[in-house]
Amino acid sequence: MSLDPLPPSAWTRRTADHLLSRTSFGGTPAQREALFQLGKTQVIAAAVSSIIDQAVDWSAFPLPTLPPPSDLLESNDRLEAAYDLTEWFLLQMKDGPALAAKMLKFWLDHFPVDLDVIEAQAGFIYFYKHLDVLRTLALGNFGLLLREVSWSEGMIRMLDLDRSRRGQINENFGRELLELFTLGVDGGYTEQDVTHCAEAFTGRSLSETEPFSAYLDELVRGDGEYRRIDPTEKTFLTTEDPANPGIPVPGTLAAIKDPADQLPGDPKDQGDMAIALILEQVQCAEHLGKKIWRYFVGVDPEASLMAELGRQLRDHDYEIAPLLRTIFQSEEFYDEAAIGNQIKDPVDIVISIVKVLEMPLLPRATTYWAMDEMGQNLLHPPTIQGWPEPVAEGNRWMTVEGLLSRINLASLWVHGDHQALRNHLKIPTTGGDAETPYVLPDYETLLPAAIRGADSLNLLIDHLADRVLYLSPIHPRQRQSLIRHMRRKLKGLDRDKVYRRVLQQLLALPQFQMQ
Amino acid sequence: MMGERFFSQELLAASNAGGGSGPIVVVLQLNGGNDALNTVIPYGSADSSIYYGARPTLSIAQAEVLPLDSEYGLHPKLTQLKGLWDLNQLAIINGVGYPNPNLSHFTSFDYWHTAEPNEQVRDGWLGRFFEHQCANSATSLDPTIGLNVGLTETLAFRTKEKSLGVTLKDPAAHRWYGSGLAGEKGDEQALYTELINAPVGGITSKPGLAFVEERARNTMGSLELLGVAVDAQNAPGAAFPTAAFPDTGLGRDLKNIAGMIYADVGTCVYHVEQLGYDTHGSQAELDGDGKPLEGRHAALLEELDGALGAFVSEMKAQGNWDRMLLFTVSEFGRKVIENGSLGTDHGAASSLFVTGGHVQVGFYGQMPSLAEANRIKNHSLAFNVDFRRVYRTVLQEWLGVPEAAISTVLPTAPTSGGFATLPFIST
């Protein structure tokens, strides 16, 4: 495998569809055609740039004004706030800058926080602020993102950083920083590194009143020593020997000066030093490069490719956008084995439905409970490892229950509200979106007048199938079955009802679960 | 016919099969790393002073412990487990672990699921059991093979190719709602079933898509079977449930399992999990005077005890207690010492519970030494019972896997050598 660029002659409607599907949750026939033409009439790099260089501008989705936490104690209010947060996130997936949205989803999976764990304090406020950090740096610098995450109130609470202090460390954050966020399991660190890493991040605290921000607790004890910060020098990981380039020697986290001796600009904690040493490790770049590759391409990179991805990241000082540009221009990304072979996660499913059908999201309570049932409640990651990855374990999305809930959910978009399914999702009959109407697909948008006017089931089914199943086409025998069935149905039903039944089945097909 | 068709012919003979009389196993997974030292407490052992010294705020006072003998006792929330002990129906296996313990939740659970610690393998011990020791494994995703209660699949159920059995959270919710239009449901399901079965030999050579196609066929297949099972529980005159299951996550999950057993779906392996045992902080809370109060760990054990107690009552009422063997697993125990956040960090060896109609009461394995010199991996406990001995005992002594076939399920546990069975099952 290599990252050689895709030759211009290999750019087709299918490669354009694949690029749009993986980077932007798919699109309408017009969007697919526009992207294809861009790569054909100009260069492939122009098509890729149209996606990567879109401004990471979230101003259409401002942080909401949140009530102080004490106002969120009522369970109904908590539920309403959960609906709001989920809708806010999904609206950004749907209408925000597409690639940055896709990466925001990646980072929330990489740096997950669970509302149940952080809720006792200003949980929702922390959660919004955490997402704000992730979206701002969605295509930015990984080193900077690590630093910001180590100061994110949501993460501080999630991994007990606010409860870790000198002499009485809590290793939760230190361990997961090394194991999950940077180096990977068996990524060349020791149990002592875990301990020293935890010690390096001591001192972070959370204010329990407005503005509920994280701060470094620099208080000193009677003897002039820090109360919470562990300022002592410690060994940590390895670094390159300046005298013998290429030879690793133990890394050092330099002692923090006594408060009395500090000059302006002196470092106040060792977290930044620890992050700098982590970023020096080849394992860090390779672990991240591999995970990004799996996320977008859907297969495991071979060792040589993983090394190349890591090199790209280090060469660009851990900037994410250049790596993504290389991936999306590479021949390997467009390998036919990768196209249409990745199982969508529930966010992908929801956003790809609204994109291909050009529809709004379902009402907010319905959306929240449907996401929960499909196994991707955005407020409650299953573990600190996040949700299942798209490769191998990604199959874990596809339980019989998970697939059935996707089938049932797609029907809601096509047929609108129905009480049995709402009862099943346990959507309260008052409040929530009990009064919100469900919008139905607009068949005047989805089907040209010529097809609506023609008496051809073949044309109708082909047209809808191309819109919905453009990467994994309908099989001729499936098409025959649909035609046969609908021909029977047509006798007793008006046109609109036939459209609905066809669309319901297309969205339920295994092909639509793929991207 | 939903009886014992998951058993191989030899096992059918060995298990004295009749309608719903074969052995059942429930694997109850405590996710996050249960603090075994505050679950089975060495309140009066030779190491008790080390225990109380290492845990000045988190230790359970001697007066609070539910004593099992003069040395060890249970956490005060485990009243029903204590009751099972008193009825001679609870086994406690101490010092359980594996060589070179990994302190990552995910890697360690992978090892427990694959039963091949320190190896990179992609199949699970129960997946291998289904594949090699159960008839009918060719139909793969069949709920009569194994049922995992959860939102995502477990590595334990995987073979090298795929995950066997069925994973779902709530059998009663497993229904086709579709359009919701009156009289249409049957047509919709029939058409969908036709569409996913239409192509002979698969629509495509893409493995991801082929996987989903197979899963779609199984989804439709399981609809009917689970529908029948749920209807049996809800039928007029049905005697289910007789026990009062608590309205907790584990309570609901164990009730669902009990319902499947009541309806005789024929599954012999159930897998279920309770979340939340990663108690780095707030394992206990402090009152205004700095006195420890109950915290997260007590709440977790209370949920465990309540759900398990109801499940046992239900099994006894159903007449299925003699078929039942339930055991707990957790990816690791926690460190001997408490941390500065009223919590404990990741450790190594742990204690497991086993209960069922044929369980032999008592302690198995040794409680590891708490002495600082004997700790490993930064204040963690060393193991003395490899967890594969527990698996092997369950497979061989309970599920009737012949000794000669054990290596098909536990390839790294030879029948001769270090992984001897433990005598916690009475004959």
JSON list of C-alpha atoms in Angstrom, two decimals, chain A residues 14 160 163-165 168-172 175-176 179-180 185-186 191 195 336-337 339-341 343 372-373 375 383-385 388 393 395-396 398-401 403-404 407-408 411 415 418 420-421 424 426 472 475 477-478 481-482 484-486 489 501 504-505 508-511 513-514, chain B residues 102-107 110-111 122 150-155 158 166-170 173-181 184 187-188 191-192 194-196 198-200 203 206-209 211-213 215-216 218-219 222-223 275 278 280-282 335 339-341 345-346 377-378:
[
{"chain": "A", "resi": 14, "resn": "ARG", "atom": "CA", "xyz": [-17.77, 6.37, -8.37]},
{"chain": "A", "resi": 160, "resn": "ASP", "atom": "CA", "xyz": [-10.78, 12.35, 37.87]},
{"chain": "A", "resi": 163, "resn": "ARG", "atom": "CA", "xyz": [-9.12, 14.63, 42.34]},
{"chain": "A", "resi": 164, "resn": "SER", "atom": "CA", "xyz": [-5.50, 13.85, 41.66]},
{"chain": "A", "resi": 165, "resn": "ARG", "atom": "CA", "xyz": [-2.96, 15.62, 43.82]},
{"chain": "A", "resi": 168, "resn": "GLN", "atom": "CA", "xyz": [-2.29, 11.04, 46.36]},
{"chain": "A", "resi": 169, "resn": "ILE", "atom": "CA", "xyz": [-2.50, 10.71, 42.63]},
{"chain": "A", "resi": 170, "resn": "ASN", "atom": "CA", "xyz": [-5.40, 9.27, 40.72]},
{"chain": "A", "resi": 171, "resn": "GLU", "atom": "CA", "xyz": [-3.95, 7.52, 37.68]},
{"chain": "A", "resi": 172, "resn": "ASN", "atom": "CA", "xyz": [-7.14, 7.49, 35.58]},
{"chain": "A", "resi": 175, "resn": "ARG", "atom": "CA", "xyz": [-3.22, 5.95, 31.99]},
{"chain": "A", "resi": 176, "resn": "GLU", "atom": "CA", "xyz": [-5.84, 6.73, 29.36]},
{"chain": "A", "resi": 179, "resn": "GLU", "atom": "CA", "xyz": [-3.12, 4.07, 26.33]},
{"chain": "A", "resi": 180, "resn": "LEU", "atom": "CA", "xyz": [-6.06, 5.48, 24.42]},
{"chain": "A", "resi": 185, "resn": "VAL", "atom": "CA", "xyz": [-1.89, -0.25, 24.25]},
{"chain": "A", "resi": 186, "resn": "ASP", "atom": "CA", "xyz": [1.63, -1.61, 24.53]},
{"chain": "A", "resi": 191, "resn": "GLU", "atom": "CA", "xyz": [3.61, 1.41, 34.76]},
{"chain": "A", "resi": 195, "resn": "THR", "atom": "CA", "xyz": [2.37, 7.08, 37.52]},
{"chain": "A", "resi": 336, "resn": "GLU", "atom": "CA", "xyz": [-12.45, -0.63, -4.92]},
{"chain": "A", "resi": 337, "resn": "ALA", "atom": "CA", "xyz": [-12.12, -2.96, -1.95]},
{"chain": "A", "resi": 339, "resn": "ILE", "atom": "CA", "xyz": [-15.64, 1.60, -1.51]},
{"chain": "A", "resi": 340, "resn": "GLY", "atom": "CA", "xyz": [-19.02, 0.81, 0.02]},
{"chain": "A", "resi": 341, "resn": "ASN", "atom": "CA", "xyz": [-17.46, -1.63, 2.47]},
{"chain": "A", "resi": 343, "resn": "ILE", "atom": "CA", "xyz": [-20.68, -0.08, 8.04]},
{"chain": "A", "resi": 372, "resn": "ASP", "atom": "CA", "xyz": [-30.00, 5.61, 22.15]},
{"chain": "A", "resi": 373, "resn": "GLU", "atom": "CA", "xyz": [-31.66, 2.50, 20.79]},
{"chain": "A", "resi": 375, "resn": "GLY", "atom": "CA", "xyz": [-26.42, 2.21, 20.44]},
{"chain": "A", "resi": 383, "resn": "THR", "atom": "CA", "xyz": [-16.60, 3.19, 27.68]},
{"chain": "A", "resi": 384, "resn": "ILE", "atom": "CA", "xyz": [-13.67, 5.61, 27.73]},
{"chain": "A", "resi": 385, "resn": "GLN", "atom": "CA", "xyz": [-12.65, 3.88, 24.50]},
{"chain": "A", "resi": 388, "resn": "PRO", "atom": "CA", "xyz": [-17.07, 0.61, 18.26]},
{"chain": "A", "resi": 393, "resn": "GLU", "atom": "CA", "xyz": [-15.28, -4.33, 15.98]},
{"chain": "A", "resi": 395, "resn": "ASN", "atom": "CA", "xyz": [-19.35, -5.17, 13.10]},
{"chain": "A", "resi": 396, "resn": "ARG", "atom": "CA", "xyz": [-20.45, -4.89, 16.69]},
{"chain": "A", "resi": 398, "resn": "MET", "atom": "CA", "xyz": [-24.76, -4.57, 13.54]},
{"chain": "A", "resi": 399, "resn": "THR", "atom": "CA", "xyz": [-26.61, -6.55, 16.17]},
{"chain": "A", "resi": 400, "resn": "VAL", "atom": "CA", "xyz": [-30.03, -7.89, 15.16]},
{"chain": "A", "resi": 401, "resn": "GLU", "atom": "CA", "xyz": [-31.53, -5.27, 17.44]},
{"chain": "A", "resi": 403, "resn": "LEU", "atom": "CA", "xyz": [-30.35, -3.31, 12.45]},
{"chain": "A", "resi": 404, "resn": "LEU", "atom": "CA", "xyz": [-34.01, -3.61, 13.33]},
{"chain": "A", "resi": 407, "resn": "ILE", "atom": "CA", "xyz": [-35.16, -0.30, 9.77]},
{"chain": "A", "resi": 408, "resn": "ASN", "atom": "CA", "xyz": [-37.87, 1.00, 12.07]},
{"chain": "A", "resi": 411, "resn": "SER", "atom": "CA", "xyz": [-39.76, 4.17, 8.34]},
{"chain": "A", "resi": 415, "resn": "HIS", "atom": "CA", "xyz": [-44.12, 7.45, 6.71]},
{"chain": "A", "resi": 418, "resn": "HIS", "atom": "CA", "xyz": [-46.79, 6.61, 14.24]},
{"chain": "A", "resi": 420, "resn": "ALA", "atom": "CA", "xyz": [-46.67, 2.44, 18.21]},
{"chain": "A", "resi": 421, "resn": "LEU", "atom": "CA", "xyz": [-43.08, 3.28, 17.38]},
{"chain": "A", "resi": 424, "resn": "HIS", "atom": "CA", "xyz": [-41.76, 1.77, 21.75]},
{"chain": "A", "resi": 426, "resn": "LYS", "atom": "CA", "xyz": [-40.72, 5.59, 25.19]},
{"chain": "A", "resi": 472, "resn": "SER", "atom": "CA", "xyz": [-23.92, -0.24, -3.40]},
{"chain": "A", "resi": 475, "resn": "HIS", "atom": "CA", "xyz": [-29.33, -6.14, -7.20]},
{"chain": "A", "resi": 477, "resn": "ARG", "atom": "CA", "xyz": [-33.30, -9.64, -8.43]},
{"chain": "A", "resi": 478, "resn": "GLN", "atom": "CA", "xyz": [-34.10, -7.20, -5.67]},
{"chain": "A", "resi": 481, "resn": "SER", "atom": "CA", "xyz": [-39.01, -8.28, -6.44]},
{"chain": "A", "resi": 482, "resn": "LEU", "atom": "CA", "xyz": [-39.76, -4.66, -5.74]},
{"chain": "A", "resi": 484, "resn": "ARG", "atom": "CA", "xyz": [-43.48, -7.33, -8.77]},
{"chain": "A", "resi": 485, "resn": "HIS", "atom": "CA", "xyz": [-44.62, -6.41, -5.30]},
{"chain": "A", "resi": 486, "resn": "MET", "atom": "CA", "xyz": [-45.41, -2.81, -6.19]},
{"chain": "A", "resi": 489, "resn": "LYS", "atom": "CA", "xyz": [-49.82, -2.81, -4.63]},
{"chain": "A", "resi": 501, "resn": "ARG", "atom": "CA", "xyz": [-43.27, 1.80, 0.32]},
{"chain": "A", "resi": 504, "resn": "GLN", "atom": "CA", "xyz": [-39.00, 2.41, 3.12]},
{"chain": "A", "resi": 505, "resn": "GLN", "atom": "CA", "xyz": [-37.57, -0.81, 1.67]},
{"chain": "A", "resi": 508, "resn": "ALA", "atom": "CA", "xyz": [-33.86, -0.77, 5.10]},
{"chain": "A", "resi": 509, "resn": "LEU", "atom": "CA", "xyz": [-31.66, -2.72, 2.68]},
{"chain": "A", "resi": 510, "resn": "PRO", "atom": "CA", "xyz": [-28.20, -3.89, 3.76]},
{"chain": "A", "resi": 511, "resn": "GLN", "atom": "CA", "xyz": [-26.74, -1.71, 0.98]},
{"chain": "A", "resi": 513, "resn": "GLN", "atom": "CA", "xyz": [-26.10, 0.44, 5.91]},
{"chain": "A", "resi": 514, "resn": "MET", "atom": "CA", "xyz": [-22.85, 0.76, 4.01]},
{"chain": "B", "resi": 102, "resn": "ASN", "atom": "CA", "xyz": [-2.50, -6.01, 31.66]},
{"chain": "B", "resi": 103, "resn": "LEU", "atom": "CA", "xyz": [-3.96, -3.01, 33.47]},
{"chain": "B", "resi": 104, "resn": "SER", "atom": "CA", "xyz": [-5.87, -1.72, 30.45]},
{"chain": "B", "resi": 105, "resn": "HIS", "atom": "CA", "xyz": [-9.62, -2.32, 30.70]},
{"chain": "B", "resi": 106, "resn": "PHE", "atom": "CA", "xyz": [-9.85, -3.18, 27.05]},
{"chain": "B", "resi": 107, "resn": "THR", "atom": "CA", "xyz": [-6.82, -5.38, 26.64]},
{"chain": "B", "resi": 110, "resn": "ASP", "atom": "CA", "xyz": [-9.98, -9.03, 25.48]},
{"chain": "B", "resi": 111, "resn": "TYR", "atom": "CA", "xyz": [-7.84, -11.59, 27.29]},
{"chain": "B", "resi": 122, "resn": "ARG", "atom": "CA", "xyz": [-9.70, -12.64, 17.21]},
{"chain": "B", "resi": 150, "resn": "GLY", "atom": "CA", "xyz": [-26.28, -5.68, 25.47]},
{"chain": "B", "resi": 151, "resn": "LEU", "atom": "CA", "xyz": [-26.11, -3.05, 22.76]},
{"chain": "B", "resi": 152, "resn": "THR", "atom": "CA", "xyz": [-22.86, -4.24, 21.22]},
{"chain": "B", "resi": 153, "resn": "GLU", "atom": "CA", "xyz": [-21.51, -7.70, 20.64]},
{"chain": "B", "resi": 154, "resn": "THR", "atom": "CA", "xyz": [-18.99, -9.40, 22.86]},
{"chain": "B", "resi": 155, "resn": "LEU", "atom": "CA", "xyz": [-15.66, -10.73, 21.69]},
{"chain": "B", "resi": 158, "resn": "ARG", "atom": "CA", "xyz": [-16.77, -14.49, 18.21]},
{"chain": "B", "resi": 166, "resn": "VAL", "atom": "CA", "xyz": [-27.55, -13.01, 19.19]},
{"chain": "B", "resi": 167, "resn": "THR", "atom": "CA", "xyz": [-26.95, -9.71, 20.91]},
{"chain": "B", "resi": 168, "resn": "LEU", "atom": "CA", "xyz": [-29.87, -7.62, 22.04]},
{"chain": "B", "resi": 169, "resn": "LYS", "atom": "CA", "xyz": [-30.92, -5.54, 24.98]},
{"chain": "B", "resi": 170, "resn": "ASP", "atom": "CA", "xyz": [-34.63, -6.15, 25.24]},
{"chain": "B", "resi": 173, "resn": "ALA", "atom": "CA", "xyz": [-38.65, -4.47, 22.00]},
{"chain": "B", "resi": 174, "resn": "HIS", "atom": "CA", "xyz": [-37.43, -6.64, 19.15]},
{"chain": "B", "resi": 175, "resn": "ARG", "atom": "CA", "xyz": [-40.35, -5.93, 16.82]},
{"chain": "B", "resi": 176, "resn": "TRP", "atom": "CA", "xyz": [-40.92, -4.77, 13.28]},
{"chain": "B", "resi": 177, "resn": "TYR", "atom": "CA", "xyz": [-42.77, -1.46, 13.47]},
{"chain": "B", "resi": 178, "resn": "GLY", "atom": "CA", "xyz": [-42.23, -0.37, 9.87]},
{"chain": "B", "resi": 179, "resn": "SER", "atom": "CA", "xyz": [-44.81, 1.98, 8.48]},
{"chain": "B", "resi": 180, "resn": "GLY", "atom": "CA", "xyz": [-47.29, 1.42, 11.28]},
{"chain": "B", "resi": 181, "resn": "LEU", "atom": "CA", "xyz": [-50.03, 1.23, 8.64]},
{"chain": "B", "resi": 184, "resn": "GLU", "atom": "CA", "xyz": [-49.31, -3.69, 6.17]},
{"chain": "B", "resi": 187, "resn": "ASP", "atom": "CA", "xyz": [-46.51, -7.46, 3.59]},
{"chain": "B", "resi": 188, "resn": "GLU", "atom": "CA", "xyz": [-43.62, -5.23, 4.58]},
{"chain": "B", "resi": 191, "resn": "LEU", "atom": "CA", "xyz": [-41.11, -8.10, 0.96]},
{"chain": "B", "resi": 192, "resn": "TYR", "atom": "CA", "xyz": [-38.03, -7.26, 3.01]},
{"chain": "B", "resi": 194, "resn": "GLU", "atom": "CA", "xyz": [-37.66, -11.56, -0.08]},
{"chain": "B", "resi": 195, "resn": "LEU", "atom": "CA", "xyz": [-35.27, -8.72, -0.87]},
{"chain": "B", "resi": 196, "resn": "ILE", "atom": "CA", "xyz": [-32.55, -9.88, 1.50]},
{"chain": "B", "resi": 198, "resn": "ALA", "atom": "CA", "xyz": [-33.27, -12.65, -3.33]},
{"chain": "B", "resi": 199, "resn": "PRO", "atom": "CA", "xyz": [-29.74, -13.14, -4.62]},
{"chain": "B", "resi": 200, "resn": "VAL", "atom": "CA", "xyz": [-28.47, -16.68, -4.55]},
{"chain": "B", "resi": 203, "resn": "ILE", "atom": "CA", "xyz": [-25.26, -9.92, -3.67]},
{"chain": "B", "resi": 206, "resn": "LYS", "atom": "CA", "xyz": [-17.66, -7.19, -0.41]},
{"chain": "B", "resi": 207, "resn": "PRO", "atom": "CA", "xyz": [-17.19, -8.76, 3.03]},
{"chain": "B", "resi": 208, "resn": "GLY", "atom": "CA", "xyz": [-18.70, -5.83, 4.95]},
{"chain": "B", "resi": 209, "resn": "LEU", "atom": "CA", "xyz": [-21.88, -5.92, 2.93]},
{"chain": "B", "resi": 211, "resn": "PHE", "atom": "CA", "xyz": [-21.85, -9.51, 6.75]},
{"chain": "B", "resi": 212, "resn": "VAL", "atom": "CA", "xyz": [-24.78, -7.10, 6.96]},
{"chain": "B", "resi": 213, "resn": "GLU", "atom": "CA", "xyz": [-26.81, -9.24, 4.54]},
{"chain": "B", "resi": 215, "resn": "ARG", "atom": "CA", "xyz": [-27.23, -10.17, 9.81]},
{"chain": "B", "resi": 216, "resn": "ALA", "atom": "CA", "xyz": [-30.38, -8.93, 8.06]},
{"chain": "B", "resi": 218, "resn": "ASN", "atom": "CA", "xyz": [-30.86, -13.35, 11.00]},
{"chain": "B", "resi": 219, "resn": "THR", "atom": "CA", "xyz": [-32.74, -10.27, 12.18]},
{"chain": "B", "resi": 222, "resn": "SER", "atom": "CA", "xyz": [-34.98, -13.95, 15.22]},
{"chain": "B", "resi": 223, "resn": "LEU", "atom": "CA", "xyz": [-38.11, -11.79, 15.00]},
{"chain": "B", "resi": 275, "resn": "LEU", "atom": "CA", "xyz": [-21.39, -1.29, 34.06]},
{"chain": "B", "resi": 278, "resn": "ASP", "atom": "CA", "xyz": [-14.16, 1.65, 37.37]},
{"chain": "B", "resi": 280, "resn": "HIS", "atom": "CA", "xyz": [-11.20, 5.68, 40.55]},
{"chain": "B", "resi": 281, "resn": "GLY", "atom": "CA", "xyz": [-13.20, 8.19, 42.56]},
{"chain": "B", "resi": 282, "resn": "SER", "atom": "CA", "xyz": [-16.22, 8.43, 44.87]},
{"chain": "B", "resi": 335, "resn": "LYS", "atom": "CA", "xyz": [-4.94, -1.91, 43.85]},
{"chain": "B", "resi": 339, "resn": "ASN", "atom": "CA", "xyz": [-5.89, 6.69, 45.98]},
{"chain": "B", "resi": 340, "resn": "GLY", "atom": "CA", "xyz": [-6.42, 10.30, 47.02]},
{"chain": "B", "resi": 341, "resn": "SER", "atom": "CA", "xyz": [-9.88, 10.56, 45.48]},
{"chain": "B", "resi": 345, "resn": "ASP", "atom": "CA", "xyz": [-6.86, 2.48, 40.67]},
{"chain": "B", "resi": 346, "resn": "HIS", "atom": "CA", "xyz": [-6.52, -0.50, 38.31]},
{"chain": "B", "resi": 377, "resn": "LYS", "atom": "CA", "xyz": [2.47, -3.99, 39.17]},
{"chain": "B", "resi": 378, "resn": "ASN", "atom": "CA", "xyz": [2.47, -1.12, 41.61]}
]
